[in-house]
C-alpha positions as semicolon CSV with decimal commas, in nm:
position;residue;x (nm);y (nm);z (nm)
1;M;2,122;-2,096;-1,055
2;N;1,746;-2,063;-1,010
3;K;1,443;-1,974;-1,234
4;L;1,499;-1,588;-1,186
5;T;1,845;-1,611;-1,316
6;G;1,912;-1,381;-1,618
7;K;1,551;-1,293;-1,629
8;R;1,453;-0,940;-1,700
9;V;1,185;-0,819;-1,450
10;L;0,971;-0,525;-1,479
11;V;0,930;-0,332;-1,146
12;T;0,647;-0,067;-1,161
13;R;0,655;0,021;-0,788
14;P;0,715;0,380;-0,693
15;K;1,092;0,453;-0,661
16;A;1,062;0,512;-0,275
17;Q;0,912;0,165;-0,241
18;A;1,090;-0,032;-0,482
19;A;1,436;-0,110;-0,327
20;A;1,306;-0,412;-0,123
21;L;1,187;-0,579;-0,459
22;I;1,504;-0,468;-0,664
23;D;1,744;-0,596;-0,403
24;R;1,544;-0,947;-0,370
25;L;1,556;-0,960;-0,776
26;T;1,901;-0,886;-0,805
27;A;2,037;-1,095;-0,527
28;L;1,875;-1,396;-0,739
29;G;2,060;-1,302;-1,033
30;A;1,751;-1,138;-1,222
31;E;1,785;-0,793;-1,393
32;P;1,528;-0,552;-1,260
33;V;1,400;-0,312;-1,524
34;I;1,274;-0,020;-1,332
35;F;0,971;0,164;-1,473
36;P;0,787;0,324;-1,194
37;T;0,445;0,397;-1,302
38;I;0,304;0,580;-1,017
39;E;0,435;0,842;-0,748
40;I;0,283;0,905;-0,400
41;S;0,215;1,227;-0,305
42;A;0,042;1,398;0,019
43;L;-0,279;1,583;-0,011
44;K;-0,243;1,958;0,018
45;D;-0,548;1,991;0,195
46;T;-0,490;1,837;0,559
47;S;-0,794;2,012;0,735
48;L;-0,992;1,674;0,775
49;I;-0,717;1,460;0,880
50;D;-0,581;1,728;1,099
51;Q;-0,914;1,748;1,259
52;A;-0,935;1,370;1,291
53;I;-0,582;1,361;1,464
54;N;-0,681;1,642;1,704
55;Q;-0,978;1,417;1,806
56;L;-0,807;1,081;1,780
57;S;-0,942;0,971;2,120
58;A;-1,296;0,987;2,007
59;Y;-1,225;0,677;1,774
60;Q;-1,221;0,331;1,897
61;W;-1,028;0,200;1,611
62;V;-0,797;0,321;1,340
63;I;-0,739;0,107;1,058
64;F;-0,423;0,151;0,823
65;T;-0,443;-0,034;0,493
66;S;-0,084;0,054;0,336
67;V;0,242;0,174;0,427
68;N;0,168;0,479;0,234
69;G;-0,126;0,558;0,460
70;V;0,113;0,512;0,770
71;S;0,381;0,753;0,617
72;A;0,123;1,026;0,517
73;F;-0,062;1,006;0,873
74;W;0,267;1,032;1,060
75;Q;0,368;1,341;0,845
76;R;0,045;1,519;0,997
77;L;0,090;1,364;1,324
78;T;0,424;1,513;1,363
79;A;0,324;1,847;1,219
80;L;0,056;1,888;1,478
81;G;0,337;1,812;1,743
82;K;0,185;1,480;1,839
83;G;0,361;1,117;1,841
84;S;0,269;0,757;1,902
85;N;0,131;0,825;2,252
86;A;-0,160;0,973;2,077
87;F;-0,301;0,626;2,013
88;A;-0,324;0,532;2,379
89;G;-0,650;0,367;2,464
90;I;-0,723;0,306;2,056
91;Q;-0,686;-0,019;1,887
92;V;-0,505;-0,007;1,569
93;A;-0,555;-0,257;1,288
94;A;-0,294;-0,313;0,984
95;I;-0,333;-0,501;0,644
96;G;-0,023;-0,667;0,588
97;P;0,288;-0,734;0,749
98;A;0,447;-0,432;0,573
99;T;0,192;-0,197;0,706
100;A;0,233;-0,343;1,057
101;Q;0,598;-0,323;1,059
102;A;0,577;0,046;0,956
103;L;0,359;0,098;1,236
104;M;0,575;-0,071;1,478
105;E;0,887;0,121;1,353
106;K;0,674;0,434;1,460
107;G;0,597;0,297;1,815
108;V;0,254;0,163;1,767
109;Q;0,198;-0,219;1,814
110;P;-0,101;-0,312;1,591
111;S;-0,388;-0,485;1,781
112;F;-0,495;-0,686;1,486
113;V;-0,321;-0,789;1,154
114;P;-0,532;-1,020;0,948
115;D;-0,372;-1,346;0,797
116;E;-0,518;-1,249;0,444
117;Y;-0,394;-0,903;0,332
118;V;-0,689;-0,757;0,191
119;A;-0,949;-0,534;0,358
120;E;-1,258;-0,769;0,391
121;A;-1,026;-0,998;0,589
122;L;-1,010;-0,755;0,867
123;L;-1,370;-0,746;0,993
124;P;-1,376;-1,081;1,182
125;G;-1,066;-0,965;1,402
126;L;-1,224;-0,633;1,512
127;G;-1,484;-0,805;1,722
128;E;-1,820;-0,628;1,802
129;V;-1,789;-0,301;1,617
130;R;-2,158;-0,176;1,638
131;G;-2,153;0,199;1,743
132;Q;-1,792;0,217;1,731
133;R;-1,620;0,509;1,539
134;V;-1,359;0,377;1,296
135;L;-1,105;0,601;1,133
136;L;-0,968;0,502;0,783
137;P;-0,696;0,717;0,663
138;C;-0,652;0,612;0,292
139;A;-0,569;0,703;-0,054
140;E;-0,781;0,973;-0,240
141;I;-0,925;0,683;-0,453
142;A;-0,985;0,394;-0,242
143;R;-1,190;0,050;-0,241
144;K;-1,512;0,110;-0,070
145;A;-1,534;-0,266;0,042
146;L;-1,425;-0,216;0,389
147;V;-1,619;0,092;0,454
148;E;-1,933;-0,091;0,339
149;A;-1,862;-0,396;0,567
150;L;-1,813;-0,188;0,858
151;Q;-2,139;-0,009;0,792
152;N;-2,314;-0,323;0,738
153;H;-2,196;-0,430;1,090
154;G;-2,324;-0,132;1,251
155;A;-1,985;0,056;1,292
156;L;-1,934;0,429;1,207
157;P;-1,661;0,436;0,969
158;E;-1,484;0,768;0,888
159;E;-1,265;0,744;0,551
160;I;-1,035;1,033;0,516
161;A;-0,824;1,076;0,230
162;I;-0,457;1,169;0,310
163;Y;-0,253;1,079;-0,008
164;H;-0,297;1,025;-0,379
165;T;-0,131;0,823;-0,642
166;L;-0,028;1,000;-0,964
167;P;0,099;0,878;-1,282
168;S;0,472;0,871;-1,287
169;Q;0,680;1,034;-1,556
170;P;0,953;0,778;-1,647
171;D;1,257;0,916;-1,799
172;L;1,363;0,838;-2,148
173;Q;1,639;0,594;-2,029
174;A;1,361;0,393;-1,833
175;L;1,147;0,379;-2,145
176;A;1,442;0,254;-2,360
177;E;1,512;-0,036;-2,095
178;L;1,150;-0,132;-2,110
179;E;1,144;-0,137;-2,484
180;K;1,460;-0,368;-2,480
181;G;1,178;-0,627;-2,361
182;V;1,121;-0,807;-2,028
183;D;1,032;-1,173;-1,925
184;I;0,833;-1,086;-1,644
185;A;0,616;-0,794;-1,541
186;T;0,543;-0,721;-1,157
187;F;0,229;-0,524;-1,050
188;T;0,196;-0,444;-0,680
189;S;-0,107;-0,257;-0,681
190;S;-0,417;-0,174;-0,914
191;S;-0,279;0,175;-0,952
192;T;0,046;0,032;-1,097
193;V;-0,143;-0,160;-1,379
194;Q;-0,364;0,122;-1,444
195;N;-0,109;0,376;-1,479
196;F;0,108;0,143;-1,693
197;F;-0,166;0,141;-1,941
198;A;-0,205;0,521;-1,914
199;L;0,165;0,602;-1,973
200;L;0,204;0,363;-2,267
201;D;-0,129;0,464;-2,410
202;G;-0,158;0,178;-2,700
203;R;0,175;0,022;-2,652
204;A;0,109;-0,154;-2,335
205;F;-0,020;-0,491;-2,472
206;E;0,271;-0,484;-2,751
207;L;0,542;-0,433;-2,473
208;L;0,379;-0,704;-2,270
209;K;0,340;-0,960;-2,547
210;G;0,459;-1,297;-2,430
211;V;0,556;-1,162;-2,102
212;V;0,487;-1,337;-1,770
213;I;0,246;-1,132;-1,579
214;A;0,283;-1,153;-1,188
215;C;0,031;-0,958;-0,947
216;I;0,104;-0,928;-0,581
217;G;-0,276;-1,007;-0,497
218;P;-0,644;-1,071;-0,611
219;I;-0,736;-0,710;-0,632
220;T;-0,432;-0,609;-0,839
221;A;-0,489;-0,938;-1,052
222;E;-0,848;-0,844;-1,117
223;T;-0,766;-0,486;-1,248
224;A;-0,495;-0,647;-1,466
225;Q;-0,767;-0,887;-1,614
226;K;-1,016;-0,620;-1,653
227;L;-0,764;-0,411;-1,880
228;G;-0,721;-0,745;-2,084
229;L;-0,413;-0,901;-1,933
230;T;-0,387;-1,270;-1,865
231;V;-0,252;-1,290;-1,522
232;D;0,015;-1,583;-1,485
233;I;0,104;-1,567;-1,097
234;V;-0,071;-1,449;-0,784
235;P;0,101;-1,543;-0,450
236;K;-0,059;-1,685;-0,167
237;D;0,110;-1,423;0,047
238;Y;0,032;-1,091;-0,081
239;T;0,368;-0,923;-0,011
240;V;0,684;-0,852;-0,203
241;D;0,850;-1,175;-0,056
242;G;0,543;-1,374;-0,116
243;L;0,569;-1,254;-0,467
244;V;0,927;-1,340;-0,528
245;E;0,875;-1,675;-0,372
246;A;0,592;-1,751;-0,627
247;L;0,821;-1,660;-0,913
248;L;1,065;-1,868;-0,806
249;K;0,823;-2,176;-0,796
250;A;0,639;-2,089;-1,103
251;N;0,690;-2,247;-1,450
252;L;0,858;-1,958;-1,632
253;R;0,830;-1,960;-1,996
């Protein structure tokens, strides 16, 4: 027995990325309630990223901020007949262990992974970046904090959107499960929170009344708070494993 045994836990991650969280929760005796609020889709216009890939050697750094960014980038890399050797002589940074692992699985060893898994924590580990070209493959709507920080240090960041997050369309069965009630709601990105509210319109607060709100990191938590939620849990380690560990240690109501 543990604190999650018998708890109904809302999972809002996209289906393709939810397996690890669902498996952890199930192994701990929790009952995952799967209600994906976003879908990840590659952008149709790939001209800008294709141009960047074909000129990859012109960059000193490539920074990946998510697993989605790695996946979408490799789709284009493969389509252009290239592989991991395209990164020869280029330094690569990754935000978070999952992003780093995704790169290693593609044959690229990140030069730097910050201890804190937010964009702002990257800068100290990049060294002197003045005058250096930095490629940031990212979501269509991405935070500007890293770009601004790089610019302030004299770097030449080039942010190129390669995927976007779209509101998911959960089926009626998923909605019915959610309506039965949950004990804990997990949100793993700002988009998962925003689209939960978008999908459920005025019912979001009703469905989350009395529910423990757990966010994977401070940025997601800030988004949830701005939407009017009281965030109960934010792990010190901004990963799925960190989120589950924080749930196990929390005083769950």
